[in-house]
Tab-separated table of N, CA, C and O in Angstrom:
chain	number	residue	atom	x	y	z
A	1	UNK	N	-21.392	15.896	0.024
A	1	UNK	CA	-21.364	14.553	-0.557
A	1	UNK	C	-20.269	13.737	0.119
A	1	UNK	O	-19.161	14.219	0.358
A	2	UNK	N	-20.625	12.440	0.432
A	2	UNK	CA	-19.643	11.776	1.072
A	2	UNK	C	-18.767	11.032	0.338
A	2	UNK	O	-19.314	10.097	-0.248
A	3	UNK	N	-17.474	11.143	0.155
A	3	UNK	CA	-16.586	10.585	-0.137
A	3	UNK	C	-15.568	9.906	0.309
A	3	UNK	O	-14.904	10.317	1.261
A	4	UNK	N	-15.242	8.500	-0.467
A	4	UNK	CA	-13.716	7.738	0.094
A	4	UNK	C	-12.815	7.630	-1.118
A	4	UNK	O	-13.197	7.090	-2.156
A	5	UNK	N	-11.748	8.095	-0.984
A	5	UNK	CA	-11.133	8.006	-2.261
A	5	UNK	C	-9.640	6.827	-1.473
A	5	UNK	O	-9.149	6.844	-0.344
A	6	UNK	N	-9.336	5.955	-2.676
A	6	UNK	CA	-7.867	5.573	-1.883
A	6	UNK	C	-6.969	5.872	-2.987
A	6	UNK	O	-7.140	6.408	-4.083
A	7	UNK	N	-6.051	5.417	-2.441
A	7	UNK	CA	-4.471	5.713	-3.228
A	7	UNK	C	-3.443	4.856	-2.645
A	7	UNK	O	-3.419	4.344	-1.526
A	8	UNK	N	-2.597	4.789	-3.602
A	8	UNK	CA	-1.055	3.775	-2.912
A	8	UNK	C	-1.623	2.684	-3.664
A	8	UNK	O	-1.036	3.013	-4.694
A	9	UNK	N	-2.009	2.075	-3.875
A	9	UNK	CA	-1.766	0.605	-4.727
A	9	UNK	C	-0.434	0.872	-5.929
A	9	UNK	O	0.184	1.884	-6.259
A	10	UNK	N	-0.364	-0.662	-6.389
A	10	UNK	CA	0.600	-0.670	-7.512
A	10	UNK	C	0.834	-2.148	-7.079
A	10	UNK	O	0.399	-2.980	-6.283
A	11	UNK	N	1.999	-1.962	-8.296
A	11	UNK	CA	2.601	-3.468	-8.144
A	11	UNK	C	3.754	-3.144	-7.782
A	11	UNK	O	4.356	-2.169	-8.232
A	12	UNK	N	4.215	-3.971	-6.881
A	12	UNK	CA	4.809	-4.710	-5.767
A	12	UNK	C	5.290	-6.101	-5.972
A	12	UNK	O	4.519	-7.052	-6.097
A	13	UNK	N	6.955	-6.223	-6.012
A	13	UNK	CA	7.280	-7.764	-5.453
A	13	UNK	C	7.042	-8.360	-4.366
A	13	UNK	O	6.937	-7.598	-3.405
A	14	UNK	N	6.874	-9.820	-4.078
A	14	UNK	CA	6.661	-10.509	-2.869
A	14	UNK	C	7.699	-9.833	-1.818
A	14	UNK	O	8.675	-9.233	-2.268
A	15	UNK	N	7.543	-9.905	-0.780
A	15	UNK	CA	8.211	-9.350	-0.295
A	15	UNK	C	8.552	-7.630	0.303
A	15	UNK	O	9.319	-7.221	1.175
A	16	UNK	N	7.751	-7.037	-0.468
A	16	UNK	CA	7.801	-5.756	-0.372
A	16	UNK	C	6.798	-5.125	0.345
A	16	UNK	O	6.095	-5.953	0.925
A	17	UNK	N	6.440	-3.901	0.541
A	17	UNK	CA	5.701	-3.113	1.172
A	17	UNK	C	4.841	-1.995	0.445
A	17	UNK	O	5.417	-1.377	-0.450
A	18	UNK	N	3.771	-1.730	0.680
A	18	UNK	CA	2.953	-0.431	0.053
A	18	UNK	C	2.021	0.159	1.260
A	18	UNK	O	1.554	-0.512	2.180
A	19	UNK	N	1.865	1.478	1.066
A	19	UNK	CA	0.746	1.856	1.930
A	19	UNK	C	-0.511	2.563	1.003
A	19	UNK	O	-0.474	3.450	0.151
A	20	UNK	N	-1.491	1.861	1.493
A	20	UNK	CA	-2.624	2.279	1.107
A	20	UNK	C	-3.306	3.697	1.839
A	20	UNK	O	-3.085	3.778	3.047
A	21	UNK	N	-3.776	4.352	1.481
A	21	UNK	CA	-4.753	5.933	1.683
A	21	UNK	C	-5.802	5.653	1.420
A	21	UNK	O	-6.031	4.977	0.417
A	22	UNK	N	-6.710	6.056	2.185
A	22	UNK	CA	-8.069	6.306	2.296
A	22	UNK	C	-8.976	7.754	2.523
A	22	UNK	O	-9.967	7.460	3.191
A	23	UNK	N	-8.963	8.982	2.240
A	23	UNK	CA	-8.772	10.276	2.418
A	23	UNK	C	-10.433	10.031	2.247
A	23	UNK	O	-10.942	9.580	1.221
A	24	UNK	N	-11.186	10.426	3.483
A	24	UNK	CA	-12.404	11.226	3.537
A	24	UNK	C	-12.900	12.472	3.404
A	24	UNK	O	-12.378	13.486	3.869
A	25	UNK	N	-13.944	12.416	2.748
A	25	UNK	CA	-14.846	13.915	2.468
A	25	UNK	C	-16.178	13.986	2.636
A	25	UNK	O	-16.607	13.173	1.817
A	26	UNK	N	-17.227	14.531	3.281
A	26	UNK	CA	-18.506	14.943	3.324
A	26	UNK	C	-18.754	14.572	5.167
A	26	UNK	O	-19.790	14.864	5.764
A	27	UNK	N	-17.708	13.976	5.724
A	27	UNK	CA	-17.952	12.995	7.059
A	27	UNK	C	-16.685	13.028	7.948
A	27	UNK	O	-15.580	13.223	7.441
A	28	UNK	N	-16.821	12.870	9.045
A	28	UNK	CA	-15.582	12.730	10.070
A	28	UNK	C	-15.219	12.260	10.355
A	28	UNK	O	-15.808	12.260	11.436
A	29	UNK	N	-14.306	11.365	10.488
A	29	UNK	CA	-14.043	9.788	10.695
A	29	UNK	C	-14.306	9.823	12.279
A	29	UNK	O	-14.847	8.947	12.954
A	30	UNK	N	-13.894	10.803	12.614
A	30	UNK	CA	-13.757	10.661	13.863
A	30	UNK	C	-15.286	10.026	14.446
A	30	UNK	O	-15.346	9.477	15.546
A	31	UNK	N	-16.257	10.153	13.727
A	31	UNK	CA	-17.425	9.600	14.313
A	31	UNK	C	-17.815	8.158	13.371
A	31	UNK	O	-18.953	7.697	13.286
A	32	UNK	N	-16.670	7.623	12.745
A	32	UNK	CA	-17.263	6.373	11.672
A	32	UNK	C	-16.327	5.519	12.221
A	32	UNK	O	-15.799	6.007	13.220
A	33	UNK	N	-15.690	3.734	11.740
A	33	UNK	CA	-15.750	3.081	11.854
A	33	UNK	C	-15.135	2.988	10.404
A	33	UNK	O	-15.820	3.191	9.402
A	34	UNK	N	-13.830	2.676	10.364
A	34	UNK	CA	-12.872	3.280	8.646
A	34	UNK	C	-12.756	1.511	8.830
A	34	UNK	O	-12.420	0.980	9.888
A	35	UNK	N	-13.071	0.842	7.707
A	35	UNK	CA	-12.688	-0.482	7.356
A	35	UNK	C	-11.605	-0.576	5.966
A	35	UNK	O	-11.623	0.318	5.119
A	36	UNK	N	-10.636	-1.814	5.851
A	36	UNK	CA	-10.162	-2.068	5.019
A	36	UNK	C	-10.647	-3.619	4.195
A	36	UNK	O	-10.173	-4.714	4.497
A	37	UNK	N	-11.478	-3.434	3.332
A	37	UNK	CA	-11.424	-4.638	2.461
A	37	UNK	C	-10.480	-5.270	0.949
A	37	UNK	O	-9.769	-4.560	0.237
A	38	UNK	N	-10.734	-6.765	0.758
A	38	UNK	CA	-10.019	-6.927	-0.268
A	38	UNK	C	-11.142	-7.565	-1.367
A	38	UNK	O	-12.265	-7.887	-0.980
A	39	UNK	N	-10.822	-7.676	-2.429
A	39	UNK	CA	-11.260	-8.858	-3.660
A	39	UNK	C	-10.303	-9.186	-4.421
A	39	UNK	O	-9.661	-8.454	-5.174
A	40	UNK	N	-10.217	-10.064	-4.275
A	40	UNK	CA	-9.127	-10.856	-5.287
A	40	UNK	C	-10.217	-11.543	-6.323
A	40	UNK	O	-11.350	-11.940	-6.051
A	41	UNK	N	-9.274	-11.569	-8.066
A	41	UNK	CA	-10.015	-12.128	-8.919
A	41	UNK	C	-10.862	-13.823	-8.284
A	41	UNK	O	-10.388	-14.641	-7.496
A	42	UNK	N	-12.078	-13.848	-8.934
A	42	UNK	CA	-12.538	-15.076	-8.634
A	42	UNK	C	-13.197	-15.046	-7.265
A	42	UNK	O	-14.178	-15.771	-7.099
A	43	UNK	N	-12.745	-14.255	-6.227
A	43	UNK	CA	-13.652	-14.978	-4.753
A	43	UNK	C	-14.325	-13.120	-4.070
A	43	UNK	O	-14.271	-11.899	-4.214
A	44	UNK	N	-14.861	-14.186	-3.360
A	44	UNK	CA	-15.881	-12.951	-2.772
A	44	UNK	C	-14.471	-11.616	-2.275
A	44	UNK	O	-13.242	-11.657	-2.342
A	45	UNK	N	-15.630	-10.375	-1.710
A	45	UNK	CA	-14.850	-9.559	-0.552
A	45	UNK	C	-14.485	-10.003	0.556
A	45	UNK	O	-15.249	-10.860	0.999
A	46	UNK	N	-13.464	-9.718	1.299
A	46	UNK	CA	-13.613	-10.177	2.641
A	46	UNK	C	-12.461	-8.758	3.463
A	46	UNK	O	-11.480	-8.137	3.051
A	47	UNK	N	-13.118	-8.750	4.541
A	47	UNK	CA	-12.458	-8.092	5.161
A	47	UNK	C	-11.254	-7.732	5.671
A	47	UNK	O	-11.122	-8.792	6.282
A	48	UNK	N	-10.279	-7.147	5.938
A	48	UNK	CA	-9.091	-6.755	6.378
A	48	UNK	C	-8.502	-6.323	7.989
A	48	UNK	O	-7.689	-6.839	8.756
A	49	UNK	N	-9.297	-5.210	8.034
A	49	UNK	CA	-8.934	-4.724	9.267
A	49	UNK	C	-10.066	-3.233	9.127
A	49	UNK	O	-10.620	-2.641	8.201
A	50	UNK	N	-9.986	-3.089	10.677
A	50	UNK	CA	-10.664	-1.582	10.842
A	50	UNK	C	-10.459	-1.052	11.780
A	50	UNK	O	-10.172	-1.966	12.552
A	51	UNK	N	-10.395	-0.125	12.322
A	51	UNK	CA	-10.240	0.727	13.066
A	51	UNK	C	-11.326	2.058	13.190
A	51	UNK	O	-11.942	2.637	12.295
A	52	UNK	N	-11.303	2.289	14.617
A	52	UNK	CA	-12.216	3.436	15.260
A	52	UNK	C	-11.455	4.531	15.488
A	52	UNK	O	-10.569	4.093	16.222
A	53	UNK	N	-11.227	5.801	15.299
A	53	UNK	CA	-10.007	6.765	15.254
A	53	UNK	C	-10.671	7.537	16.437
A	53	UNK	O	-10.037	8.397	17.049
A	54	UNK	N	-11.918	7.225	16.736
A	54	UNK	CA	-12.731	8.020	18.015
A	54	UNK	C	-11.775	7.483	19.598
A	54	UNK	O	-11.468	8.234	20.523
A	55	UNK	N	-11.452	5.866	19.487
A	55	UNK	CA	-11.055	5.868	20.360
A	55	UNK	C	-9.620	4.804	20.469
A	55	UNK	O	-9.201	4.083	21.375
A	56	UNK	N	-9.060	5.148	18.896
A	56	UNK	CA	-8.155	3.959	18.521
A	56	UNK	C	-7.906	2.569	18.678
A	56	UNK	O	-6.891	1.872	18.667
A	57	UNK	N	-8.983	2.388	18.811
A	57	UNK	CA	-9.243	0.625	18.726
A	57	UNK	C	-9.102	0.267	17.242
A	57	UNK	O	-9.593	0.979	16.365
A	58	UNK	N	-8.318	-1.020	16.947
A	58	UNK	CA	-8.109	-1.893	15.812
A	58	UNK	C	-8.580	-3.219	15.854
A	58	UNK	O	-8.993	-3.897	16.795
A	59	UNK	N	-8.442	-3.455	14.688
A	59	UNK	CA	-9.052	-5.211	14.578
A	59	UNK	C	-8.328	-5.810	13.341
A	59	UNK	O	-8.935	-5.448	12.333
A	60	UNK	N	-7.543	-6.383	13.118
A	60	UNK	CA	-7.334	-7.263	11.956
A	60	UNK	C	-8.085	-8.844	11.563
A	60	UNK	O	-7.945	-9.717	12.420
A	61	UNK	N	-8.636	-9.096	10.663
A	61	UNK	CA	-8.193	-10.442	10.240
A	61	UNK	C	-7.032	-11.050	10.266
A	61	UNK	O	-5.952	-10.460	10.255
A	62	UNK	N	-7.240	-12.719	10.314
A	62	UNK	CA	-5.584	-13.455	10.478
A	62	UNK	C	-4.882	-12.656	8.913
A	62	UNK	O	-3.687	-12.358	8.899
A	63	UNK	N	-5.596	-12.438	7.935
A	63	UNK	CA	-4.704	-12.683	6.920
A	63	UNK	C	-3.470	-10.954	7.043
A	63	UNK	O	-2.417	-10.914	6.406
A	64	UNK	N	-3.865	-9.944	7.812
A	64	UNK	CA	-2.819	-9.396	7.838
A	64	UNK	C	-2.749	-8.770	9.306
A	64	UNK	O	-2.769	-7.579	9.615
A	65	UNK	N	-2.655	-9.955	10.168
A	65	UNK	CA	-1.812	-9.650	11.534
A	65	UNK	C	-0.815	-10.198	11.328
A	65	UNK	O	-0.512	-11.289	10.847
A	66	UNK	N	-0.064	-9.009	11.898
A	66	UNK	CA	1.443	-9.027	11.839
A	66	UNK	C	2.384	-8.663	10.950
A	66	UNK	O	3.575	-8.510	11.219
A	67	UNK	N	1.696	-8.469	9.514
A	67	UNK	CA	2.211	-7.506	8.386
A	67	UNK	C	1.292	-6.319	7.830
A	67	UNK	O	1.809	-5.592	6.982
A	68	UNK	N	0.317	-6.124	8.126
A	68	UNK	CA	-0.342	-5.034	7.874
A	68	UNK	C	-1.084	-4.060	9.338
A	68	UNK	O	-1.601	-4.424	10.395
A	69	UNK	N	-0.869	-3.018	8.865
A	69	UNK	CA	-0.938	-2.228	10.264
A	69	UNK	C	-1.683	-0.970	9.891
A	69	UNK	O	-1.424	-0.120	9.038
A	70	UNK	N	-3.071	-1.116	11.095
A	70	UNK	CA	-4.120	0.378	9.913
A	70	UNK	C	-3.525	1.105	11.100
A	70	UNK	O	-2.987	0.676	12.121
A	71	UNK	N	-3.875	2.803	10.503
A	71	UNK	CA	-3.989	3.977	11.570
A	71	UNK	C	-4.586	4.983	10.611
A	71	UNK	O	-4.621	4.771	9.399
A	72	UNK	N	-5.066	6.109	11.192
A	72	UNK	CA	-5.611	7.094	10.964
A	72	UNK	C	-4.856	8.548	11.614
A	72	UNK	O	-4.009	8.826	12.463
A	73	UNK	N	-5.530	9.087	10.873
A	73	UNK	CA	-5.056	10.964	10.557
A	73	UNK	C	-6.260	11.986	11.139
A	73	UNK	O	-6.793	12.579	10.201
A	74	UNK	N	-6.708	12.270	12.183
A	74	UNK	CA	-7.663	13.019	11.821
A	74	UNK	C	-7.548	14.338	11.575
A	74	UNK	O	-8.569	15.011	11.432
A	75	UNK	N	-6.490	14.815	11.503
A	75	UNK	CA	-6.030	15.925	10.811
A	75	UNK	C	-6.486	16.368	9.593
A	75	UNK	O	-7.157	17.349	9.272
A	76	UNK	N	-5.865	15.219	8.809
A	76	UNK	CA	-6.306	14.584	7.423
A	76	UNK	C	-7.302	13.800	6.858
A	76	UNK	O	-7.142	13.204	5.792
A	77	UNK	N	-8.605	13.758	7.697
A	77	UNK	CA	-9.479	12.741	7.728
A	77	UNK	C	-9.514	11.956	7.093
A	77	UNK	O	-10.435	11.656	6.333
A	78	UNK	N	-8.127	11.228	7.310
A	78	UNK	CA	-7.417	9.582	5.843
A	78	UNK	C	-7.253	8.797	7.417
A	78	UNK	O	-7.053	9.104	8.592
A	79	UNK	N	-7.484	7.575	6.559
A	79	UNK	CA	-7.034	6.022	7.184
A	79	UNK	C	-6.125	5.514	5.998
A	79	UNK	O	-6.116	5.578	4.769
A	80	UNK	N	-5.269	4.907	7.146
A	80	UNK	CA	-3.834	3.943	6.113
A	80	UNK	C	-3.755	2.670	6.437
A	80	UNK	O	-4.036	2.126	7.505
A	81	UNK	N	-3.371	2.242	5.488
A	81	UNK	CA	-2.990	0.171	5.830
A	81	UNK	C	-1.640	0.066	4.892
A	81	UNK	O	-1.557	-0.026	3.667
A	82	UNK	N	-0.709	0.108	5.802
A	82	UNK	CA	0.495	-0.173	5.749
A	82	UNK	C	0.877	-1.625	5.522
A	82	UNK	O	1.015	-2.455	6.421
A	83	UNK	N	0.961	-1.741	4.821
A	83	UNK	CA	1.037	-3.383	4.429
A	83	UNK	C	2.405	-3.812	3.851
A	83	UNK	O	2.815	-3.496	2.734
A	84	UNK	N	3.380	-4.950	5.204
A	84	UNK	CA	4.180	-5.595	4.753
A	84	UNK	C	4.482	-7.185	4.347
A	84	UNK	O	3.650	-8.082	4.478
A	85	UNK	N	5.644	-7.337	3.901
A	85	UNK	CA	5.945	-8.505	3.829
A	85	UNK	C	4.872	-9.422	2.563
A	85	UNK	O	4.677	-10.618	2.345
A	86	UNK	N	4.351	-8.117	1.929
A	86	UNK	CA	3.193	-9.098	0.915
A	86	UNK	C	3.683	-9.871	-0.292
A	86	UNK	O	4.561	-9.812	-1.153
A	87	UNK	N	2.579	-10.689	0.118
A	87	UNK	CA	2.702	-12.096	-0.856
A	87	UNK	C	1.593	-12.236	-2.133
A	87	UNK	O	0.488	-11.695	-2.109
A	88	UNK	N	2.015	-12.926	-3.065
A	88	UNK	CA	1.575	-13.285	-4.052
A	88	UNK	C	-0.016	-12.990	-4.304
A	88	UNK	O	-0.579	-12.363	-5.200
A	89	UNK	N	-0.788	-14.068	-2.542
A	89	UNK	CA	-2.283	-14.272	-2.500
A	89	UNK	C	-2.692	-12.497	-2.046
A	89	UNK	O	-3.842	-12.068	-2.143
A	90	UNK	N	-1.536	-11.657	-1.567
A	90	UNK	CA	-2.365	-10.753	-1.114
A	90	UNK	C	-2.819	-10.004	-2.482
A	90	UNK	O	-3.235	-8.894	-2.150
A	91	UNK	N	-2.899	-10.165	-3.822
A	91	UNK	CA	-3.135	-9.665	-4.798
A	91	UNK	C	-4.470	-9.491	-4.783
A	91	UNK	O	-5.059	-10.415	-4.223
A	92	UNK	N	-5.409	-8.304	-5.361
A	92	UNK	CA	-6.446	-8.026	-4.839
A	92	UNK	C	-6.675	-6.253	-5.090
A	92	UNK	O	-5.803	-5.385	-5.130
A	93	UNK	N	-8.361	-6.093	-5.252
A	93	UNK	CA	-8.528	-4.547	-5.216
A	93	UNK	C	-9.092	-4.261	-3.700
A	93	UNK	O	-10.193	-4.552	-3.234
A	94	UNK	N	-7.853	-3.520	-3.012
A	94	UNK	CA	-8.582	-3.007	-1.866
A	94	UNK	C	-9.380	-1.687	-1.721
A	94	UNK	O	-9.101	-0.627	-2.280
A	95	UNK	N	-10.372	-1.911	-0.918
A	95	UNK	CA	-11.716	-0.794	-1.100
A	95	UNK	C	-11.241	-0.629	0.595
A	95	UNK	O	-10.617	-1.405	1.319
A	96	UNK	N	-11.839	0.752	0.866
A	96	UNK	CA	-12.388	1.418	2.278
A	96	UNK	C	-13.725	1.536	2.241
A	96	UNK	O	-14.289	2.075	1.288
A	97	UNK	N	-14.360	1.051	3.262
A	97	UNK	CA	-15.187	1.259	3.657
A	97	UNK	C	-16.117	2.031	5.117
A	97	UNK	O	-16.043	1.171	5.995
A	98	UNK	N	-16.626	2.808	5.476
A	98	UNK	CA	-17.443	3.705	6.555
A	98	UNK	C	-18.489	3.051	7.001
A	98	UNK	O	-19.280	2.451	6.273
A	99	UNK	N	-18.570	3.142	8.454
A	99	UNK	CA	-20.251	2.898	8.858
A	99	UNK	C	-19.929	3.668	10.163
A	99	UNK	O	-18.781	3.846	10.571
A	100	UNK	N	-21.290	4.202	10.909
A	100	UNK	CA	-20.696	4.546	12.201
A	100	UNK	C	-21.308	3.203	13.216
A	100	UNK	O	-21.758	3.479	14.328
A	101	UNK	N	-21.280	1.779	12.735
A	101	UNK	CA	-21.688	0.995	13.549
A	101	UNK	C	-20.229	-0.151	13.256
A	101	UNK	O	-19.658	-0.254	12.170
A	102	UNK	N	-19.921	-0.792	14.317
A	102	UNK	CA	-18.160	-1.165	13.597
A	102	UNK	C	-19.316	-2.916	13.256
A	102	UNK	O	-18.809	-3.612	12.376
A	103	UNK	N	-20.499	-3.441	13.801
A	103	UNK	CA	-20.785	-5.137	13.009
A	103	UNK	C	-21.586	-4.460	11.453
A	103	UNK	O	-21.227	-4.928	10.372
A	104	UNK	N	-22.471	-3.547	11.497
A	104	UNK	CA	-22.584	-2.898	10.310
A	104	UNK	C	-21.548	-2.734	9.026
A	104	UNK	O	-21.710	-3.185	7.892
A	105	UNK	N	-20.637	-2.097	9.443
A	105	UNK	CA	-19.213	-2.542	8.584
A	105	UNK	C	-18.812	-3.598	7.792
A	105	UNK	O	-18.729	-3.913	6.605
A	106	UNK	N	-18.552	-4.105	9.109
A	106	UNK	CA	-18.088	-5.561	8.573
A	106	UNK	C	-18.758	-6.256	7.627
A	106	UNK	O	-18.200	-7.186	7.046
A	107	UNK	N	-20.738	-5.700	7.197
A	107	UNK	CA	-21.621	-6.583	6.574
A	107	UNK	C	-21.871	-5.538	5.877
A	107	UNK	O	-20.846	-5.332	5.227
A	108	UNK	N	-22.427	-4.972	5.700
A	108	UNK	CA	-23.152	-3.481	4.803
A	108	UNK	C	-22.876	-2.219	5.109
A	108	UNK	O	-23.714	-1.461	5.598
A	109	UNK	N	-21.384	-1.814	4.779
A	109	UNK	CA	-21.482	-0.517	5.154
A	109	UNK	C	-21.888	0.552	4.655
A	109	UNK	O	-22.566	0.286	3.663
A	110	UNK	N	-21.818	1.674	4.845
A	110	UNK	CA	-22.729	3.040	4.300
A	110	UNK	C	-21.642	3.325	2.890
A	110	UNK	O	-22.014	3.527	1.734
A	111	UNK	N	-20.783	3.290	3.195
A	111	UNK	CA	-20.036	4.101	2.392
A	111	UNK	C	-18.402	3.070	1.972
A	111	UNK	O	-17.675	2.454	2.752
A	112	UNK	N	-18.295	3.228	0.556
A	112	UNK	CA	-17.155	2.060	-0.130
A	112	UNK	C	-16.471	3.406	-0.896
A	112	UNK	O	-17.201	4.364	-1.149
A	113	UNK	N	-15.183	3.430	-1.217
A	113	UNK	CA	-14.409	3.823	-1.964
A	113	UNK	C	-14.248	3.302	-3.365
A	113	UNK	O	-14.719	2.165	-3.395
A	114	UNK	N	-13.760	3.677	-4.581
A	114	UNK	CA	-13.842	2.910	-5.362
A	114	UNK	C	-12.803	1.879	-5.861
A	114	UNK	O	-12.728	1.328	-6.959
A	115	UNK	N	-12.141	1.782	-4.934
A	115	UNK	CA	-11.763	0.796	-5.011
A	115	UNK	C	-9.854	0.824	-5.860
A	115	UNK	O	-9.717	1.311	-6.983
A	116	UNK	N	-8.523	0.187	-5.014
A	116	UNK	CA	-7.586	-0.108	-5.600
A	116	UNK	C	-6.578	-0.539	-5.719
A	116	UNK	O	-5.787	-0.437	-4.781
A	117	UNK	N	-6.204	-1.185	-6.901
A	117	UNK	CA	-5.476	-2.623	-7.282
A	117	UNK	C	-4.017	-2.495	-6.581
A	117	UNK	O	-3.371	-1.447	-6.586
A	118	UNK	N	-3.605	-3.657	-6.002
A	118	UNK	CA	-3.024	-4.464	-5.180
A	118	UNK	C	-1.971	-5.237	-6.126
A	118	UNK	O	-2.912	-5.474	-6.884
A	119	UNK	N	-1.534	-5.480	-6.385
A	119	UNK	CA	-0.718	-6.484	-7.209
A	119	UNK	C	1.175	-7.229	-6.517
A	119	UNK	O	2.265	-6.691	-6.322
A	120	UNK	N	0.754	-8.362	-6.397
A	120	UNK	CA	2.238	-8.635	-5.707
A	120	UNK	C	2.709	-9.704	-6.884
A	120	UNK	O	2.044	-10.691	-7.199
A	121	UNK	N	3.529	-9.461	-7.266
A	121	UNK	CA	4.159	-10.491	-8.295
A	121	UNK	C	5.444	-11.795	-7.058
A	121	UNK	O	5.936	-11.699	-5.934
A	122	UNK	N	5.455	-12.749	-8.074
A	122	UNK	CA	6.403	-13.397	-7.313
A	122	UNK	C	7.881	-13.167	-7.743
A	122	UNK	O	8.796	-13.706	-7.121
């Protein structure tokens, strides 16, 4: 059975730092396409960042280049998003998501985590 579980959320002052976990099961990352999404109350999902651990290629959105930074484990078949300097708007439940196609991802991927809360107070 394929699984994404995450971990590391909480609340957080502006300003501060958390790292998010993404720990896979049933699948290898090494052959998927590990995405980071957000939802904040009120507006759609939108994407974060992703990374290919097959051949360490990354991608961020503007909203966390330069304070959030993914990498992967394949040791540990986990992906992380190290996320600094967060602010207020980055409040939000972040999900992981799998595909082994990286535009697939970005739109419908195979596989979502369930998802977890983000909170930056001011």
């Amino acid at each position: 059975e394929v699984q994404l579980v995450e971990s590391g959320g909480g609340l957080v002052q502006a300003g501060g730092s958390l790292r998010l976990s993404c720990a896979a099961s049933g699948f290898t990352i090494d052959d998927y396409a590990i995405g980071w999404f957000r939802q904040a109350p009120g507006k759609e999902r939108e994407g974060v960042s992703f990374i290919k651990s097959s051949d360490g290629s990354t991608y961020y959105e503007d909203i966390g280049k330069g304070r959030f930074t993914i990498s992967s484990d394949n040791a540990k078949n986990s992906v992380y998003l190290q996320m600094n300097s967060l602010k207020p708007e980055d409040t939000a439940v972040y999900y992981c998501a799998a595909d082994k196609e990286i535009l697939k991802l970005w739109v419908q991927p195979d596989y979502w985590g369930q998802g977890n809360q983000v909170t930056v107070s001011s």
